[in-house]
Coordinates of C-alpha atoms in Angstrom, one line a residue:
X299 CA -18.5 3.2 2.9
X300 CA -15.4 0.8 2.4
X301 CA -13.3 -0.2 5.6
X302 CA -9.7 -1.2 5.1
X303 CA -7.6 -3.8 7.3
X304 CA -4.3 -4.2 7.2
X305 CA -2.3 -6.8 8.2
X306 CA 1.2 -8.7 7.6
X307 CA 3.4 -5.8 9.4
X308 CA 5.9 -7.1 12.0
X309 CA 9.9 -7.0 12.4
X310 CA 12.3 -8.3 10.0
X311 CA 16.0 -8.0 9.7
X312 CA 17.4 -6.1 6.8
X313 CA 17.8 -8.1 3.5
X314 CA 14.0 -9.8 4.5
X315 CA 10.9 -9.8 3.4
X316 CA 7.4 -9.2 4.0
X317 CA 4.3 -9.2 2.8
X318 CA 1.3 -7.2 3.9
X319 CA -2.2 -7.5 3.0
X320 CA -5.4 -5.0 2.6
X321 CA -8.8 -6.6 3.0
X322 CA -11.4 -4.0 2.2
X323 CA -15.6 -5.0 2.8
X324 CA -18.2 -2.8 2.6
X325 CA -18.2 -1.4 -1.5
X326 CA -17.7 -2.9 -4.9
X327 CA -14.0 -3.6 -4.5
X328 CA -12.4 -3.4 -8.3
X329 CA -14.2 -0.3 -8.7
X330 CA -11.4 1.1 -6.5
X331 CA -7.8 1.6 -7.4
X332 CA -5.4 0.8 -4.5
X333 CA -2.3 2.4 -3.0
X334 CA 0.1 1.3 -0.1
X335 CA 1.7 5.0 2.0
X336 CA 3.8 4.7 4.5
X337 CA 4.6 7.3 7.7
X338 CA 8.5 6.7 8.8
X339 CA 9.2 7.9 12.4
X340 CA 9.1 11.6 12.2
X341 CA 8.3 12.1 8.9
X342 CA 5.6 12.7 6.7
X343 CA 3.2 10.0 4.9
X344 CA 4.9 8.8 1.7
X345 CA 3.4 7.2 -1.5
X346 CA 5.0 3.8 -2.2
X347 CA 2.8 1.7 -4.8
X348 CA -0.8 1.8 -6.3
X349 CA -2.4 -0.6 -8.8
X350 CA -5.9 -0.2 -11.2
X351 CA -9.2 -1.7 -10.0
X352 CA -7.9 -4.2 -13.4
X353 CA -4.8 -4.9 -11.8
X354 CA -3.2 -4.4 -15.0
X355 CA -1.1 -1.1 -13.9
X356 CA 1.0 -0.7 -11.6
X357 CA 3.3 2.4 -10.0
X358 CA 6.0 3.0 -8.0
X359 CA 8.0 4.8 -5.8
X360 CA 12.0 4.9 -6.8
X361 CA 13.4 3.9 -3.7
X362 CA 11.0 0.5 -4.0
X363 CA 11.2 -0.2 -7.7
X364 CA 12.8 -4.0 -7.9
X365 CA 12.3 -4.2 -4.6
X366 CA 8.2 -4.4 -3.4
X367 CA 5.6 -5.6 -5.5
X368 CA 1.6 -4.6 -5.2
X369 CA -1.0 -6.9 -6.2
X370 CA -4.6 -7.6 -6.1
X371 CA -7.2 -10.4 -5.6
X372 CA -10.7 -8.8 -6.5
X373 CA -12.0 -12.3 -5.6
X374 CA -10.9 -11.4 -2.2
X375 CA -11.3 -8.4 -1.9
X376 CA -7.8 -7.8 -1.3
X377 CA -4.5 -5.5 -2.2
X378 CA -1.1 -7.1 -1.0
X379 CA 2.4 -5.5 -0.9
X380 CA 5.1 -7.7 -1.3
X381 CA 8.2 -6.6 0.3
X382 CA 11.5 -7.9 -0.8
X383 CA 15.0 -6.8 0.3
X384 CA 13.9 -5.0 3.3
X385 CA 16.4 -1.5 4.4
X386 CA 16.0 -0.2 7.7
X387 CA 14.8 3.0 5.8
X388 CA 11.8 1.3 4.8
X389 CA 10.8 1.2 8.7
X390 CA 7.4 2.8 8.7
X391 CA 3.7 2.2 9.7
X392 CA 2.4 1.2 6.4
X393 CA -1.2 2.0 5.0
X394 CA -3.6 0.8 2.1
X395 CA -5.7 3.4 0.8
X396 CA -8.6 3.3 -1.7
X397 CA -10.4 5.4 -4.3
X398 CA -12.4 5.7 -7.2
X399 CA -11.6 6.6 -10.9
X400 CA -7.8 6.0 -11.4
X401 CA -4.5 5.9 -9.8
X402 CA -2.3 8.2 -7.4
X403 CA 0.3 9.3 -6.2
X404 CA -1.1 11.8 -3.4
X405 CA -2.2 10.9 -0.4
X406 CA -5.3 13.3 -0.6
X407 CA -6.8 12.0 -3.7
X408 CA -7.8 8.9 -1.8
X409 CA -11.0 8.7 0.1
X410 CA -10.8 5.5 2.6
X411 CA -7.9 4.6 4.6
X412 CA -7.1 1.3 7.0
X413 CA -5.7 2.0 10.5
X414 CA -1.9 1.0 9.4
X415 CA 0.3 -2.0 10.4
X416 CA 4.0 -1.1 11.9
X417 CA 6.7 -2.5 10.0
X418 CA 10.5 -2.5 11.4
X419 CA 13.4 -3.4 9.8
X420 CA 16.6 -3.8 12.0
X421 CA 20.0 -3.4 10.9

C-alpha cells in the first residue's frame, strides 16, 4: 500500500511560482509512474502532468505546457511540480497520484492518491 503527501500548496499572486512536492512511503517507489490532477472550485478533477517510474517521460496538459514542470527524485521517494507563471485559473487543490505499469492521463487509471494541497492564485 503506498501513502502520498503532498505539500508546497499555498497563495501566490499571479505571474508566481510554486513548487509542490509528493513524498510517497510504503512501496517500491520507481516502480510507479506519477501524475499531479488538480480539482478547481466547482469543477471536476483535471489531469495536469505525469512522468515514468525512469523519469525519462514526461506529459502534459496544454494549458501548463512551458509553464509547470514535473520531476522526480527516486532517492527520495519523491514527485515535485514546479509551477511557473501562476494564472488565477490554475487555482485548484492539487493532487499526486500513483500507479503501476505506465503513464496517464485519467484519473481512474491510478490506484493511490495523497489528500491534496490547496493552491490560490490571486489576481
Amino acid at each position: 500500500q503506498v501513502q502520498l503527501v503532498e505539500s508546497g500548496g499555498g497563495l501566490v499572486q499571479a505571474g508566481g511560482s510554486l513548487r509542490l512536492s509528493c513524498a510517497a512511503s510504503g512501496g517500491t517507489f520507481d516502480n510507479y509512474a506519477m501524475a499531479w490532477f488538480r480539482q478547481p472550485p466547482g469543477k471536476e478533477r483535471e489531469f495536469v502532468a505525469a512522468i515514468t517510474w525512469s523519469g525519462d517521460n514526461t506529459y502534459y496538459v496544454d494549458s501548463v505546457k512551458g509553464r509547470f514542470t514535473i520531476s522526480r527524485d527516486n532517492a527520495k521517494n519523491t514527485v515535485y511540480l514546479q509551477m511557473n507563471s501562476l494564472k488565477p485559473e490554475d487555482t485548484a487543490v492539487y493532487y499526486c497520484a500513483a500507479r503501476e505499469f505506465g503513464m496517464s492521463s485519467k484519473w481512474h487509471d491510478y490506484d493511490y492518491w495523497g489528500q491534496g494541497t490547496q493552491v490560490t492564485v490571486s489576481s
